[in-house]
Amino acid sequence: MVATVRQPSTPKLVSPLKYLRGAINQIVLVKLKDGTEYVGVLELVDNTMNVVLSDCEEIDPEGKPTAKYGRVLIRGSHILFVSINYGQVAPEIAAR
C-alpha cells in the first residue's frame, strides 16, 4: 500500500489592480500615507495605481466629512490602502 501525500494548494495570486478595476463605480475609501482619508466613487485606476474619485469627500477619523471636492485625482504613490465596497461597510457615509 502506497500512501499518497497531498500537496497543499497554493492560493492563486491576484493583482491588486484587478481588484481595484473590479470596484469601478463603487464607493471606496482611500487612505493616504499622511493619514488623510477620502471617500468617493471610484471612476478610474491606472497601472501606477493613480485613482480618480467622483463625489469625493475628505473625512476625519470619526468618519465625519471635513471637505467636499467633487472629482479628484490621487497619486498612487501617496496611497496607503484602498477599501473597496465601502458603501456596504459604512452605509451612513454612502447615503450622503
PDB file of C-alpha atoms in Angstrom:
ATOM      1  CA  MET A   1       0.000   0.000   0.000  1.00  0.00           C
ATOM      2  CA  VAL A   2       1.366   3.371  -1.049  1.00  0.00           C
ATOM      3  CA  ALA A   3       0.333   6.456   0.838  1.00  0.00           C
ATOM      4  CA  THR A   4      -0.463   9.440  -1.306  1.00  0.00           C
ATOM      5  CA  VAL A   5       0.644  12.751   0.080  1.00  0.00           C
ATOM      6  CA  ARG A   6      -1.429  15.712  -0.977  1.00  0.00           C
ATOM      7  CA  GLN A   7       0.386  18.931  -1.530  1.00  0.00           C
ATOM      8  CA  PRO A   8      -1.425  21.907  -0.089  1.00  0.00           C
ATOM      9  CA  SER A   9      -2.891  24.007  -2.825  1.00  0.00           C
ATOM     10  CA  THR A  10      -1.288  27.385  -3.167  1.00  0.00           C
ATOM     11  CA  PRO A  11      -3.718  30.260  -3.412  1.00  0.00           C
ATOM     12  CA  LYS A  12      -3.793  31.971  -6.754  1.00  0.00           C
ATOM     13  CA  LEU A  13      -2.292  35.423  -6.509  1.00  0.00           C
ATOM     14  CA  VAL A  14      -4.453  38.205  -7.853  1.00  0.00           C
ATOM     15  CA  SER A  15      -3.098  41.621  -8.695  1.00  0.00           C
ATOM     16  CA  PRO A  16      -4.398  44.473  -6.508  1.00  0.00           C
ATOM     17  CA  LEU A  17      -5.094  46.372  -9.722  1.00  0.00           C
ATOM     18  CA  LYS A  18      -7.536  43.663 -10.758  1.00  0.00           C
ATOM     19  CA  TYR A  19      -9.477  44.135  -7.510  1.00  0.00           C
ATOM     20  CA  LEU A  20      -9.465  47.902  -7.914  1.00  0.00           C
ATOM     21  CA  ARG A  21     -10.623  47.734 -11.504  1.00  0.00           C
ATOM     22  CA  GLY A  22     -13.421  45.444 -10.354  1.00  0.00           C
ATOM     23  CA  ALA A  23     -14.504  48.172  -7.930  1.00  0.00           C
ATOM     24  CA  ILE A  24     -15.071  50.814 -10.619  1.00  0.00           C
ATOM     25  CA  ASN A  25     -18.337  52.725  -9.936  1.00  0.00           C
ATOM     26  CA  GLN A  26     -18.376  51.575  -6.301  1.00  0.00           C
ATOM     27  CA  ILE A  27     -17.889  53.711  -3.206  1.00  0.00           C
ATOM     28  CA  VAL A  28     -14.352  53.315  -1.848  1.00  0.00           C
ATOM     29  CA  LEU A  29     -12.269  54.678   0.997  1.00  0.00           C
ATOM     30  CA  VAL A  30      -8.748  55.808   0.090  1.00  0.00           C
ATOM     31  CA  LYS A  31      -6.298  56.376   2.946  1.00  0.00           C
ATOM     32  CA  LEU A  32      -3.110  58.272   2.178  1.00  0.00           C
ATOM     33  CA  LYS A  33       0.281  57.758   3.798  1.00  0.00           C
ATOM     34  CA  ASP A  34      -0.118  61.086   5.644  1.00  0.00           C
ATOM     35  CA  GLY A  35      -3.327  59.791   7.282  1.00  0.00           C
ATOM     36  CA  THR A  36      -5.801  61.748   5.143  1.00  0.00           C
ATOM     37  CA  GLU A  37      -8.903  59.747   4.151  1.00  0.00           C
ATOM     38  CA  TYR A  38     -11.171  60.245   1.162  1.00  0.00           C
ATOM     39  CA  VAL A  39     -14.482  58.577   0.318  1.00  0.00           C
ATOM     40  CA  GLY A  40     -15.876  58.680  -3.196  1.00  0.00           C
ATOM     41  CA  VAL A  41     -16.982  56.748  -6.251  1.00  0.00           C
ATOM     42  CA  LEU A  42     -14.047  55.067  -7.973  1.00  0.00           C
ATOM     43  CA  GLU A  43     -14.001  56.208 -11.604  1.00  0.00           C
ATOM     44  CA  LEU A  44     -10.573  55.212 -12.861  1.00  0.00           C
ATOM     45  CA  VAL A  45      -7.435  53.295 -11.888  1.00  0.00           C
ATOM     46  CA  ASP A  46      -4.262  53.240 -13.976  1.00  0.00           C
ATOM     47  CA  ASN A  47      -1.240  50.911 -13.941  1.00  0.00           C
ATOM     48  CA  THR A  48       0.590  53.023 -11.349  1.00  0.00           C
ATOM     49  CA  MET A  49      -2.474  52.912  -9.067  1.00  0.00           C
ATOM     50  CA  ASN A  50      -3.381  56.551  -9.565  1.00  0.00           C
ATOM     51  CA  VAL A  51      -7.105  56.790  -8.862  1.00  0.00           C
ATOM     52  CA  VAL A  52      -9.862  59.193  -9.831  1.00  0.00           C
ATOM     53  CA  LEU A  53     -12.769  59.590  -7.414  1.00  0.00           C
ATOM     54  CA  SER A  54     -16.019  61.423  -8.080  1.00  0.00           C
ATOM     55  CA  ASP A  55     -18.355  62.811  -5.396  1.00  0.00           C
ATOM     56  CA  CYS A  56     -15.271  62.814  -3.190  1.00  0.00           C
ATOM     57  CA  GLU A  57     -15.244  63.912   0.439  1.00  0.00           C
ATOM     58  CA  GLU A  58     -12.356  64.177   2.849  1.00  0.00           C
ATOM     59  CA  ILE A  59     -13.325  62.585   6.158  1.00  0.00           C
ATOM     60  CA  ASP A  60     -11.904  62.817   9.659  1.00  0.00           C
ATOM     61  CA  PRO A  61     -11.022  59.735  11.768  1.00  0.00           C
ATOM     62  CA  GLU A  62     -14.598  59.613  13.121  1.00  0.00           C
ATOM     63  CA  GLY A  63     -15.993  59.442   9.587  1.00  0.00           C
ATOM     64  CA  LYS A  64     -17.363  62.994   9.511  1.00  0.00           C
ATOM     65  CA  PRO A  65     -16.825  64.963   6.305  1.00  0.00           C
ATOM     66  CA  THR A  66     -14.375  67.853   6.562  1.00  0.00           C
ATOM     67  CA  ALA A  67     -14.364  68.957   2.905  1.00  0.00           C
ATOM     68  CA  LYS A  68     -16.183  68.180  -0.349  1.00  0.00           C
ATOM     69  CA  TYR A  69     -14.122  68.116  -3.534  1.00  0.00           C
ATOM     70  CA  GLY A  70     -16.274  66.599  -6.255  1.00  0.00           C
ATOM     71  CA  ARG A  71     -13.805  64.930  -8.623  1.00  0.00           C
ATOM     72  CA  VAL A  72     -10.192  64.285  -7.567  1.00  0.00           C
ATOM     73  CA  LEU A  73      -7.061  62.554  -8.826  1.00  0.00           C
ATOM     74  CA  ILE A  74      -4.968  60.836  -6.162  1.00  0.00           C
ATOM     75  CA  ARG A  75      -1.406  59.839  -6.989  1.00  0.00           C
ATOM     76  CA  GLY A  76      -0.828  56.134  -6.451  1.00  0.00           C
ATOM     77  CA  SER A  77       2.492  56.583  -4.636  1.00  0.00           C
ATOM     78  CA  HIS A  78       0.666  58.525  -1.880  1.00  0.00           C
ATOM     79  CA  ILE A  79      -1.923  55.790  -1.236  1.00  0.00           C
ATOM     80  CA  LEU A  80      -1.565  53.593   1.839  1.00  0.00           C
ATOM     81  CA  PHE A  81      -4.643  51.465   1.104  1.00  0.00           C
ATOM     82  CA  VAL A  82      -7.990  51.413  -0.676  1.00  0.00           C
ATOM     83  CA  SER A  83     -11.041  49.854   0.962  1.00  0.00           C
ATOM     84  CA  ILE A  84     -13.445  48.620  -1.702  1.00  0.00           C
ATOM     85  CA  ASN A  85     -17.198  48.096  -1.155  1.00  0.00           C
ATOM     86  CA  TYR A  86     -17.074  50.906   1.386  1.00  0.00           C
ATOM     87  CA  GLY A  87     -20.706  51.732   0.714  1.00  0.00           C
ATOM     88  CA  GLN A  88     -21.653  48.346   2.176  1.00  0.00           C
ATOM     89  CA  VAL A  89     -19.330  48.690   5.169  1.00  0.00           C
ATOM     90  CA  ALA A  90     -20.361  52.252   6.049  1.00  0.00           C
ATOM     91  CA  PRO A  91     -23.809  52.867   4.547  1.00  0.00           C
ATOM     92  CA  GLU A  92     -24.286  56.054   6.604  1.00  0.00           C
ATOM     93  CA  ILE A  93     -21.387  57.643   4.723  1.00  0.00           C
ATOM     94  CA  ALA A  94     -22.556  56.265   1.381  1.00  0.00           C
ATOM     95  CA  ALA A  95     -26.013  57.772   1.923  1.00  0.00           C
ATOM     96  CA  ARG A  96     -24.667  61.348   1.916  1.00  0.00           C
TER      97      ARG A  96
END
